[in-house]
Amino acid sequence: DLTDQASVASFFQSEKPDMVVIAAAKVGGIHANNTFSGQFIYENLQIQNNVIHQAHLVDVQKLIFLGSSCIYPNAAPQPMTENMLLTGTLEPTNEAYAIAKIAGLKMCESYNRQYGRDYRCLMPANLYGPGDNFNAENSHVIPALIHKFHKAKITNSNTVTIWGSGSPRREFLYVSDMVDAACFLINLDPEVYQSKVDPRCSHVNIGTGFDITILELAELIKEIVQFKGQILFDQTKPDGSPRKLLNVDILRSLGWEHTTSLDKGLKKTYHWFCENLESLRDY
């Protein structure tokens, strides 16, 4: 239990890892963020405080902290560069999660500055892929849409209703590309890494550099799932940020680019979903 300080301390004292990647988090879409904001800020602060500090205490020098593109202001210029952090107001629907992630990023920066650590913070675009949470109520947009369209297809429904207007634009990164980026960056020579990254703003955006509207995404998933009905939008529900496109110039200058197209990644994800449908948690 990463929210339990004593448990985390015991693990680090017994295992003494050489490097750490913090991918654990309390996560979800707009509905989950709105409904469970207290849990989102508490659990994420607990997880990252415990893991980062205990890693430091057993002299772990290399650590990756995974954040989120929601750390940037709601009205940030697009695409969002790393130095946009803390320059404006956050999106209200995921403010609690964003504040926790900003705190984790600043904790890593502070430990680097005070203790000479090499803790690197990666801010990915919206992630998706095999193994995701496909619960329609608290998942992110891609697994939620896959769930909705598949269920509508097998129940012969004529419509699928999606939250919001369909106009917000989002950037999506396939999970295996994220893994590859994390492995690449944690092993990158410190001098090379530090030559491209501002120590006062030491995180790096991880993304594709491309985005699409939620309507375009829905149409793409509809085609892959082979749902023949109509897409409706419930505009009484929130849209979230109008756009969240990451500037990935620093990432590319370090020598990494994504390799999985959205169409290919969605097909792989839907195939996995169908193969594992009976065992999926909370489906």
PDB file of C-alpha atoms in Angstrom:
ATOM      1  CA  ASP A   1       0.000   0.000   0.000  1.00  0.00           C
ATOM      2  CA  LEU A   2       1.922   3.008  -1.298  1.00  0.00           C
ATOM      3  CA  THR A   3      -0.240   5.411   0.753  1.00  0.00           C
ATOM      4  CA  ASP A   4       1.089   3.776   3.952  1.00  0.00           C
ATOM      5  CA  GLN A   5       4.375   5.371   5.016  1.00  0.00           C
ATOM      6  CA  ALA A   6       5.546   2.502   7.215  1.00  0.00           C
ATOM      7  CA  SER A   7       4.822  -0.082   4.522  1.00  0.00           C
ATOM      8  CA  VAL A   8       6.735   1.892   1.888  1.00  0.00           C
ATOM      9  CA  ALA A   9       9.652   2.469   4.265  1.00  0.00           C
ATOM     10  CA  SER A  10       9.835  -1.260   5.032  1.00  0.00           C
ATOM     11  CA  PHE A  11       9.848  -2.122   1.331  1.00  0.00           C
ATOM     12  CA  PHE A  12      12.678   0.264   0.501  1.00  0.00           C
ATOM     13  CA  GLN A  13      14.763  -0.788   3.501  1.00  0.00           C
ATOM     14  CA  SER A  14      14.510  -4.468   2.523  1.00  0.00           C
ATOM     15  CA  GLU A  15      14.739  -4.176  -1.277  1.00  0.00           C
ATOM     16  CA  LYS A  16      17.041  -1.158  -1.774  1.00  0.00           C
ATOM     17  CA  PRO A  17      16.311  -0.748  -5.507  1.00  0.00           C
ATOM     18  CA  ASP A  18      18.824   0.793  -7.903  1.00  0.00           C
ATOM     19  CA  MET A  19      16.218   2.930  -9.659  1.00  0.00           C
ATOM     20  CA  VAL A  20      12.536   3.750  -9.246  1.00  0.00           C
ATOM     21  CA  VAL A  21       9.726   4.551 -11.690  1.00  0.00           C
ATOM     22  CA  ILE A  22       6.589   5.985 -10.048  1.00  0.00           C
ATOM     23  CA  ALA A  23       3.664   5.059 -12.287  1.00  0.00           C
ATOM     24  CA  ALA A  24       1.210   4.446  -9.427  1.00  0.00           C
ATOM     25  CA  ALA A  25      -1.576   7.002  -9.026  1.00  0.00           C
ATOM     26  CA  LYS A  26      -5.252   7.506  -8.279  1.00  0.00           C
ATOM     27  CA  VAL A  27      -6.566   8.343 -11.752  1.00  0.00           C
ATOM     28  CA  GLY A  28      -9.788   8.716 -13.745  1.00  0.00           C
ATOM     29  CA  GLY A  29     -11.739  10.820 -16.215  1.00  0.00           C
ATOM     30  CA  ILE A  30     -13.797  13.980 -15.681  1.00  0.00           C
ATOM     31  CA  HIS A  31     -16.542  12.206 -13.692  1.00  0.00           C
ATOM     32  CA  ALA A  32     -14.089  10.485 -11.343  1.00  0.00           C
ATOM     33  CA  ASN A  33     -12.039  13.655 -10.819  1.00  0.00           C
ATOM     34  CA  ASN A  34     -15.163  15.666 -10.009  1.00  0.00           C
ATOM     35  CA  THR A  35     -16.675  13.047  -7.719  1.00  0.00           C
ATOM     36  CA  PHE A  36     -13.605  11.902  -5.799  1.00  0.00           C
ATOM     37  CA  SER A  37     -11.457  15.054  -5.675  1.00  0.00           C
ATOM     38  CA  GLY A  38     -10.633  14.549  -1.997  1.00  0.00           C
ATOM     39  CA  GLN A  39      -9.359  11.039  -2.621  1.00  0.00           C
ATOM     40  CA  PHE A  40      -7.470  12.201  -5.705  1.00  0.00           C
ATOM     41  CA  ILE A  41      -5.452  14.855  -3.899  1.00  0.00           C
ATOM     42  CA  TYR A  42      -4.885  12.844  -0.705  1.00  0.00           C
ATOM     43  CA  GLU A  43      -3.923   9.487  -2.231  1.00  0.00           C
ATOM     44  CA  ASN A  44      -1.659  10.958  -4.897  1.00  0.00           C
ATOM     45  CA  LEU A  45       0.165  13.184  -2.414  1.00  0.00           C
ATOM     46  CA  GLN A  46       0.619  10.217  -0.075  1.00  0.00           C
ATOM     47  CA  ILE A  47       1.917   7.899  -2.813  1.00  0.00           C
ATOM     48  CA  GLN A  48       4.498  10.296  -4.212  1.00  0.00           C
ATOM     49  CA  ASN A  49       5.630  11.706  -0.836  1.00  0.00           C
ATOM     50  CA  ASN A  50       6.236   8.202   0.517  1.00  0.00           C
ATOM     51  CA  VAL A  51       7.966   6.782  -2.548  1.00  0.00           C
ATOM     52  CA  ILE A  52      10.178   9.770  -3.397  1.00  0.00           C
ATOM     53  CA  HIS A  53      11.307  10.319   0.193  1.00  0.00           C
ATOM     54  CA  GLN A  54      11.961   6.651   0.977  1.00  0.00           C
ATOM     55  CA  ALA A  55      13.870   6.257  -2.305  1.00  0.00           C
ATOM     56  CA  HIS A  56      16.058   9.158  -1.220  1.00  0.00           C
ATOM     57  CA  LEU A  57      16.616   7.687   2.255  1.00  0.00           C
ATOM     58  CA  VAL A  58      18.049   4.436   0.821  1.00  0.00           C
ATOM     59  CA  ASP A  59      20.228   6.431  -1.618  1.00  0.00           C
ATOM     60  CA  VAL A  60      18.344   5.756  -4.864  1.00  0.00           C
ATOM     61  CA  GLN A  61      19.970   8.153  -7.316  1.00  0.00           C
ATOM     62  CA  LYS A  62      17.792   7.530 -10.394  1.00  0.00           C
ATOM     63  CA  LEU A  63      14.033   8.032 -10.254  1.00  0.00           C
ATOM     64  CA  ILE A  64      11.280   8.730 -12.792  1.00  0.00           C
ATOM     65  CA  PHE A  65       8.079  10.461 -11.665  1.00  0.00           C
ATOM     66  CA  LEU A  66       5.152  10.283 -14.085  1.00  0.00           C
ATOM     67  CA  GLY A  67       2.878  13.312 -14.030  1.00  0.00           C
ATOM     68  CA  SER A  68       0.150  14.457 -16.398  1.00  0.00           C
ATOM     69  CA  SER A  69      -0.523  17.102 -19.027  1.00  0.00           C
ATOM     70  CA  CYS A  70      -3.272  18.470 -16.744  1.00  0.00           C
ATOM     71  CA  ILE A  71      -0.570  20.248 -14.704  1.00  0.00           C
ATOM     72  CA  TYR A  72      -0.683  23.120 -17.210  1.00  0.00           C
ATOM     73  CA  PRO A  73      -3.071  26.098 -16.982  1.00  0.00           C
ATOM     74  CA  ASN A  74      -6.478  25.700 -18.585  1.00  0.00           C
ATOM     75  CA  ALA A  75      -5.833  28.584 -20.969  1.00  0.00           C
ATOM     76  CA  ALA A  76      -2.172  27.803 -21.711  1.00  0.00           C
ATOM     77  CA  PRO A  77      -0.978  28.633 -25.249  1.00  0.00           C
ATOM     78  CA  GLN A  78      -0.964  25.554 -27.501  1.00  0.00           C
ATOM     79  CA  PRO A  79       1.089  23.451 -27.858  1.00  0.00           C
ATOM     80  CA  MET A  80       2.089  23.643 -24.187  1.00  0.00           C
ATOM     81  CA  THR A  81       5.787  24.041 -23.424  1.00  0.00           C
ATOM     82  CA  GLU A  82       7.311  22.942 -20.121  1.00  0.00           C
ATOM     83  CA  ASN A  83       7.758  26.555 -18.934  1.00  0.00           C
ATOM     84  CA  MET A  84       3.974  27.102 -19.017  1.00  0.00           C
ATOM     85  CA  LEU A  85       3.768  25.433 -15.602  1.00  0.00           C
ATOM     86  CA  LEU A  86       2.295  27.669 -12.846  1.00  0.00           C
ATOM     87  CA  THR A  87       1.554  30.530 -15.232  1.00  0.00           C
ATOM     88  CA  GLY A  88      -2.246  30.429 -14.891  1.00  0.00           C
ATOM     89  CA  THR A  89      -5.391  28.839 -13.433  1.00  0.00           C
ATOM     90  CA  LEU A  90      -5.879  25.079 -13.627  1.00  0.00           C
ATOM     91  CA  GLU A  91      -8.873  23.304 -15.177  1.00  0.00           C
ATOM     92  CA  PRO A  92     -11.427  23.066 -12.292  1.00  0.00           C
ATOM     93  CA  THR A  93     -12.586  19.524 -13.109  1.00  0.00           C
ATOM     94  CA  ASN A  94      -9.157  17.994 -12.395  1.00  0.00           C
ATOM     95  CA  GLU A  95      -7.552  20.626 -10.171  1.00  0.00           C
ATOM     96  CA  ALA A  96      -7.035  18.260  -7.205  1.00  0.00           C
ATOM     97  CA  TYR A  97      -5.148  15.721  -9.335  1.00  0.00           C
ATOM     98  CA  ALA A  98      -3.120  18.426 -11.071  1.00  0.00           C
ATOM     99  CA  ILE A  99      -2.058  20.044  -7.785  1.00  0.00           C
ATOM    100  CA  ALA A 100      -0.873  16.684  -6.465  1.00  0.00           C
ATOM    101  CA  LYS A 101       1.177  16.067  -9.615  1.00  0.00           C
ATOM    102  CA  ILE A 102       2.682  19.563  -9.509  1.00  0.00           C
ATOM    103  CA  ALA A 103       3.686  18.923  -5.896  1.00  0.00           C
ATOM    104  CA  GLY A 104       5.414  15.671  -6.909  1.00  0.00           C
ATOM    105  CA  LEU A 105       7.275  17.417  -9.704  1.00  0.00           C
ATOM    106  CA  LYS A 106       8.437  20.185  -7.361  1.00  0.00           C
ATOM    107  CA  MET A 107       9.434  17.613  -4.744  1.00  0.00           C
ATOM    108  CA  CYS A 108      11.737  15.948  -7.268  1.00  0.00           C
ATOM    109  CA  GLU A 109      13.172  19.317  -8.284  1.00  0.00           C
ATOM    110  CA  SER A 110      13.781  20.180  -4.617  1.00  0.00           C
ATOM    111  CA  TYR A 111      15.516  16.871  -3.855  1.00  0.00           C
ATOM    112  CA  ASN A 112      17.699  17.339  -6.933  1.00  0.00           C
ATOM    113  CA  ARG A 113      18.650  20.823  -5.766  1.00  0.00           C
ATOM    114  CA  GLN A 114      19.243  20.030  -2.077  1.00  0.00           C
ATOM    115  CA  TYR A 115      20.550  16.459  -2.222  1.00  0.00           C
ATOM    116  CA  GLY A 116      22.081  16.229  -5.704  1.00  0.00           C
ATOM    117  CA  ARG A 117      19.647  13.553  -6.854  1.00  0.00           C
ATOM    118  CA  ASP A 118      18.901  12.699 -10.501  1.00  0.00           C
ATOM    119  CA  TYR A 119      15.096  12.521 -10.254  1.00  0.00           C
ATOM    120  CA  ARG A 120      13.438  13.100 -13.626  1.00  0.00           C
ATOM    121  CA  CYS A 121       9.792  14.060 -14.160  1.00  0.00           C
ATOM    122  CA  LEU A 122       7.904  13.030 -17.289  1.00  0.00           C
ATOM    123  CA  MET A 123       4.573  14.640 -18.183  1.00  0.00           C
ATOM    124  CA  PRO A 124       2.745  12.322 -20.606  1.00  0.00           C
ATOM    125  CA  ALA A 125      -0.224  13.021 -22.821  1.00  0.00           C
ATOM    126  CA  ASN A 126      -3.384  10.946 -22.264  1.00  0.00           C
ATOM    127  CA  LEU A 127      -2.265   7.315 -22.098  1.00  0.00           C
ATOM    128  CA  TYR A 128      -4.222   4.324 -23.384  1.00  0.00           C
ATOM    129  CA  GLY A 129      -3.684   0.692 -24.307  1.00  0.00           C
ATOM    130  CA  PRO A 130      -3.975  -2.927 -23.117  1.00  0.00           C
ATOM    131  CA  GLY A 131      -4.539  -3.301 -19.380  1.00  0.00           C
ATOM    132  CA  ASP A 132      -6.417  -0.014 -19.026  1.00  0.00           C
ATOM    133  CA  ASN A 133      -9.444   0.547 -16.764  1.00  0.00           C
ATOM    134  CA  PHE A 134     -12.521   0.090 -18.979  1.00  0.00           C
ATOM    135  CA  ASN A 135     -15.177   0.955 -16.413  1.00  0.00           C
ATOM    136  CA  ALA A 136     -17.606   3.344 -18.126  1.00  0.00           C
ATOM    137  CA  GLU A 137     -18.082   5.499 -15.005  1.00  0.00           C
ATOM    138  CA  ASN A 138     -14.534   6.256 -13.880  1.00  0.00           C
ATOM    139  CA  SER A 139     -12.175   5.485 -16.771  1.00  0.00           C
ATOM    140  CA  HIS A 140     -10.436   7.841 -19.156  1.00  0.00           C
ATOM    141  CA  VAL A 141     -11.962   8.742 -22.500  1.00  0.00           C
ATOM    142  CA  ILE A 142     -10.557   6.005 -24.796  1.00  0.00           C
ATOM    143  CA  PRO A 143     -11.384   2.973 -22.606  1.00  0.00           C
ATOM    144  CA  ALA A 144     -14.760   4.545 -21.744  1.00  0.00           C
ATOM    145  CA  LEU A 145     -15.610   4.961 -25.431  1.00  0.00           C
ATOM    146  CA  ILE A 146     -14.444   1.450 -26.290  1.00  0.00           C
ATOM    147  CA  HIS A 147     -16.698   0.138 -23.517  1.00  0.00           C
ATOM    148  CA  LYS A 148     -19.681   2.223 -24.662  1.00  0.00           C
ATOM    149  CA  PHE A 149     -19.413   1.363 -28.361  1.00  0.00           C
ATOM    150  CA  HIS A 150     -18.803  -2.348 -27.738  1.00  0.00           C
ATOM    151  CA  LYS A 151     -21.741  -2.600 -25.342  1.00  0.00           C
ATOM    152  CA  ALA A 152     -23.987  -0.735 -27.786  1.00  0.00           C
ATOM    153  CA  LYS A 153     -22.945  -3.088 -30.588  1.00  0.00           C
ATOM    154  CA  ILE A 154     -23.629  -6.317 -28.713  1.00  0.00           C
ATOM    155  CA  THR A 155     -26.964  -5.031 -27.335  1.00  0.00           C
ATOM    156  CA  ASN A 156     -28.067  -3.728 -30.763  1.00  0.00           C
ATOM    157  CA  SER A 157     -28.472  -0.196 -29.445  1.00  0.00           C
ATOM    158  CA  ASN A 158     -29.084   2.567 -31.985  1.00  0.00           C
ATOM    159  CA  THR A 159     -27.144   5.301 -30.165  1.00  0.00           C
ATOM    160  CA  VAL A 160     -24.104   6.010 -27.996  1.00  0.00           C
ATOM    161  CA  THR A 161     -24.163   9.145 -25.836  1.00  0.00           C
ATOM    162  CA  ILE A 162     -20.897  10.910 -25.020  1.00  0.00           C
ATOM    163  CA  TRP A 163     -20.251  13.647 -22.453  1.00  0.00           C
ATOM    164  CA  GLY A 164     -19.755  17.224 -23.639  1.00  0.00           C
ATOM    165  CA  SER A 165     -19.810  18.814 -27.073  1.00  0.00           C
ATOM    166  CA  GLY A 166     -17.203  16.685 -28.830  1.00  0.00           C
ATOM    167  CA  SER A 167     -15.153  19.790 -29.663  1.00  0.00           C
ATOM    168  CA  PRO A 168     -12.256  19.554 -27.128  1.00  0.00           C
ATOM    169  CA  ARG A 169      -8.990  18.382 -28.626  1.00  0.00           C
ATOM    170  CA  ARG A 170      -6.837  15.738 -26.957  1.00  0.00           C
ATOM    171  CA  GLU A 171      -3.455  14.108 -27.564  1.00  0.00           C
ATOM    172  CA  PHE A 172      -3.087  10.354 -26.986  1.00  0.00           C
ATOM    173  CA  LEU A 173       0.014   8.233 -26.409  1.00  0.00           C
ATOM    174  CA  TYR A 174       0.067   4.429 -26.584  1.00  0.00           C
ATOM    175  CA  VAL A 175       1.212   2.815 -23.347  1.00  0.00           C
ATOM    176  CA  SER A 176       4.136   0.887 -24.881  1.00  0.00           C
ATOM    177  CA  ASP A 177       5.515   4.134 -26.288  1.00  0.00           C
ATOM    178  CA  MET A 178       5.339   5.638 -22.798  1.00  0.00           C
ATOM    179  CA  VAL A 179       7.289   2.674 -21.403  1.00  0.00           C
ATOM    180  CA  ASP A 180       9.900   3.081 -24.118  1.00  0.00           C
ATOM    181  CA  ALA A 181      10.216   6.814 -23.415  1.00  0.00           C
ATOM    182  CA  ALA A 182      10.640   6.214 -19.671  1.00  0.00           C
ATOM    183  CA  CYS A 183      13.339   3.572 -20.225  1.00  0.00           C
ATOM    184  CA  PHE A 184      15.116   5.808 -22.724  1.00  0.00           C
ATOM    185  CA  LEU A 185      15.096   8.865 -20.471  1.00  0.00           C
ATOM    186  CA  ILE A 186      16.016   7.197 -17.185  1.00  0.00           C
ATOM    187  CA  ASN A 187      19.123   5.742 -18.835  1.00  0.00           C
ATOM    188  CA  LEU A 188      20.106   8.926 -20.666  1.00  0.00           C
ATOM    189  CA  ASP A 189      23.472  10.373 -19.649  1.00  0.00           C
ATOM    190  CA  PRO A 190      22.940  13.138 -17.031  1.00  0.00           C
ATOM    191  CA  GLU A 191      25.017  15.653 -19.003  1.00  0.00           C
ATOM    192  CA  VAL A 192      22.942  15.075 -22.148  1.00  0.00           C
ATOM    193  CA  TYR A 193      19.668  15.273 -20.200  1.00  0.00           C
ATOM    194  CA  GLN A 194      20.650  18.398 -18.297  1.00  0.00           C
ATOM    195  CA  SER A 195      21.906  20.120 -21.450  1.00  0.00           C
ATOM    196  CA  LYS A 196      18.333  20.186 -22.797  1.00  0.00           C
ATOM    197  CA  VAL A 197      16.277  20.568 -19.605  1.00  0.00           C
ATOM    198  CA  ASP A 198      15.997  23.779 -17.568  1.00  0.00           C
ATOM    199  CA  PRO A 199      16.803  22.913 -13.888  1.00  0.00           C
ATOM    200  CA  ARG A 200      14.163  25.443 -12.812  1.00  0.00           C
ATOM    201  CA  CYS A 201      11.604  23.586 -14.933  1.00  0.00           C
ATOM    202  CA  SER A 202      13.042  20.101 -14.983  1.00  0.00           C
ATOM    203  CA  HIS A 203      10.152  18.031 -16.339  1.00  0.00           C
ATOM    204  CA  VAL A 204       9.850  16.807 -19.926  1.00  0.00           C
ATOM    205  CA  ASN A 205       6.654  16.504 -21.956  1.00  0.00           C
ATOM    206  CA  ILE A 206       6.027  13.023 -23.397  1.00  0.00           C
ATOM    207  CA  GLY A 207       3.654  12.916 -26.338  1.00  0.00           C
ATOM    208  CA  THR A 208       3.138  12.636 -30.053  1.00  0.00           C
ATOM    209  CA  GLY A 209       2.785  16.306 -30.974  1.00  0.00           C
ATOM    210  CA  PHE A 210      -0.615  15.594 -32.600  1.00  0.00           C
ATOM    211  CA  ASP A 211      -4.188  15.888 -31.308  1.00  0.00           C
ATOM    212  CA  ILE A 212      -7.759  15.241 -32.473  1.00  0.00           C
ATOM    213  CA  THR A 213     -11.234  16.278 -31.332  1.00  0.00           C
ATOM    214  CA  ILE A 214     -13.304  14.002 -29.109  1.00  0.00           C
ATOM    215  CA  LEU A 215     -15.784  13.739 -32.006  1.00  0.00           C
ATOM    216  CA  GLU A 216     -13.028  12.538 -34.345  1.00  0.00           C
ATOM    217  CA  LEU A 217     -11.863  10.074 -31.701  1.00  0.00           C
ATOM    218  CA  ALA A 218     -15.405   8.760 -31.234  1.00  0.00           C
ATOM    219  CA  GLU A 219     -15.817   8.284 -34.992  1.00  0.00           C
ATOM    220  CA  LEU A 220     -12.515   6.384 -35.155  1.00  0.00           C
ATOM    221  CA  ILE A 221     -13.447   4.059 -32.273  1.00  0.00           C
ATOM    222  CA  LYS A 222     -16.938   3.580 -33.706  1.00  0.00           C
ATOM    223  CA  GLU A 223     -15.364   2.350 -36.946  1.00  0.00           C
ATOM    224  CA  ILE A 224     -12.887   0.032 -35.208  1.00  0.00           C
ATOM    225  CA  VAL A 225     -15.608  -1.476 -32.986  1.00  0.00           C
ATOM    226  CA  GLN A 226     -17.942  -1.675 -36.020  1.00  0.00           C
ATOM    227  CA  PHE A 227     -20.854   0.008 -34.280  1.00  0.00           C
ATOM    228  CA  LYS A 228     -23.490   1.013 -36.867  1.00  0.00           C
ATOM    229  CA  GLY A 229     -25.605   3.425 -34.808  1.00  0.00           C
ATOM    230  CA  GLN A 230     -25.542   7.164 -34.123  1.00  0.00           C
ATOM    231  CA  ILE A 231     -23.282   9.222 -31.850  1.00  0.00           C
ATOM    232  CA  LEU A 232     -25.044  11.713 -29.550  1.00  0.00           C
ATOM    233  CA  PHE A 233     -23.442  14.346 -27.318  1.00  0.00           C
ATOM    234  CA  ASP A 234     -24.780  15.357 -23.898  1.00  0.00           C
ATOM    235  CA  GLN A 235     -23.862  19.039 -23.741  1.00  0.00           C
ATOM    236  CA  THR A 236     -25.161  19.367 -20.173  1.00  0.00           C
ATOM    237  CA  LYS A 237     -21.955  17.544 -19.151  1.00  0.00           C
ATOM    238  CA  PRO A 238     -18.554  19.304 -18.867  1.00  0.00           C
ATOM    239  CA  ASP A 239     -15.999  19.334 -21.664  1.00  0.00           C
ATOM    240  CA  GLY A 240     -12.924  19.844 -19.508  1.00  0.00           C
ATOM    241  CA  SER A 241     -10.033  21.801 -21.011  1.00  0.00           C
ATOM    242  CA  PRO A 242     -10.650  22.967 -24.595  1.00  0.00           C
ATOM    243  CA  ARG A 243      -7.284  21.653 -25.722  1.00  0.00           C
ATOM    244  CA  LYS A 244      -4.257  19.850 -24.216  1.00  0.00           C
ATOM    245  CA  LEU A 245      -1.514  19.479 -26.813  1.00  0.00           C
ATOM    246  CA  LEU A 246       2.042  19.073 -25.569  1.00  0.00           C
ATOM    247  CA  ASN A 247       5.066  20.686 -27.163  1.00  0.00           C
ATOM    248  CA  VAL A 248       7.552  17.810 -27.491  1.00  0.00           C
ATOM    249  CA  ASP A 249      10.539  19.711 -28.893  1.00  0.00           C
ATOM    250  CA  ILE A 250      12.743  18.927 -25.855  1.00  0.00           C
ATOM    251  CA  LEU A 251      11.851  15.231 -26.024  1.00  0.00           C
ATOM    252  CA  ARG A 252      12.710  15.059 -29.725  1.00  0.00           C
ATOM    253  CA  SER A 253      15.960  16.971 -29.173  1.00  0.00           C
ATOM    254  CA  LEU A 254      16.934  14.295 -26.627  1.00  0.00           C
ATOM    255  CA  GLY A 255      16.487  11.673 -29.356  1.00  0.00           C
ATOM    256  CA  TRP A 256      13.078  10.031 -28.766  1.00  0.00           C
ATOM    257  CA  GLU A 257       9.845   9.926 -30.821  1.00  0.00           C
ATOM    258  CA  HIS A 258       6.709   7.783 -30.578  1.00  0.00           C
ATOM    259  CA  THR A 259       6.240   4.885 -33.019  1.00  0.00           C
ATOM    260  CA  THR A 260       2.596   3.790 -32.591  1.00  0.00           C
ATOM    261  CA  SER A 261      -0.074   5.634 -34.584  1.00  0.00           C
ATOM    262  CA  LEU A 262      -3.427   6.305 -32.919  1.00  0.00           C
ATOM    263  CA  ASP A 263      -5.269   4.044 -35.365  1.00  0.00           C
ATOM    264  CA  LYS A 264      -2.859   1.147 -34.774  1.00  0.00           C
ATOM    265  CA  GLY A 265      -2.886   1.675 -31.000  1.00  0.00           C
ATOM    266  CA  LEU A 266      -6.685   1.754 -30.845  1.00  0.00           C
ATOM    267  CA  LYS A 267      -6.953  -1.475 -32.839  1.00  0.00           C
ATOM    268  CA  LYS A 268      -4.485  -3.193 -30.492  1.00  0.00           C
ATOM    269  CA  THR A 269      -6.382  -1.887 -27.472  1.00  0.00           C
ATOM    270  CA  TYR A 270      -9.773  -3.042 -28.748  1.00  0.00           C
ATOM    271  CA  HIS A 271      -8.360  -6.475 -29.605  1.00  0.00           C
ATOM    272  CA  TRP A 272      -7.004  -6.798 -26.044  1.00  0.00           C
ATOM    273  CA  PHE A 273     -10.339  -5.621 -24.627  1.00  0.00           C
ATOM    274  CA  CYS A 274     -12.255  -8.294 -26.543  1.00  0.00           C
ATOM    275  CA  GLU A 275      -9.755 -11.010 -25.598  1.00  0.00           C
ATOM    276  CA  ASN A 276      -9.953 -10.137 -21.887  1.00  0.00           C
ATOM    277  CA  LEU A 277     -13.566  -9.025 -21.562  1.00  0.00           C
ATOM    278  CA  GLU A 278     -14.654 -11.698 -19.112  1.00  0.00           C
ATOM    279  CA  SER A 279     -11.873 -10.944 -16.650  1.00  0.00           C
ATOM    280  CA  LEU A 280     -11.946  -7.134 -16.753  1.00  0.00           C
ATOM    281  CA  ARG A 281     -12.318  -5.457 -13.392  1.00  0.00           C
ATOM    282  CA  ASP A 282     -15.561  -3.487 -12.906  1.00  0.00           C
ATOM    283  CA  TYR A 283     -16.736  -4.022 -16.478  1.00  0.00           C
TER     284      TYR A 283
END
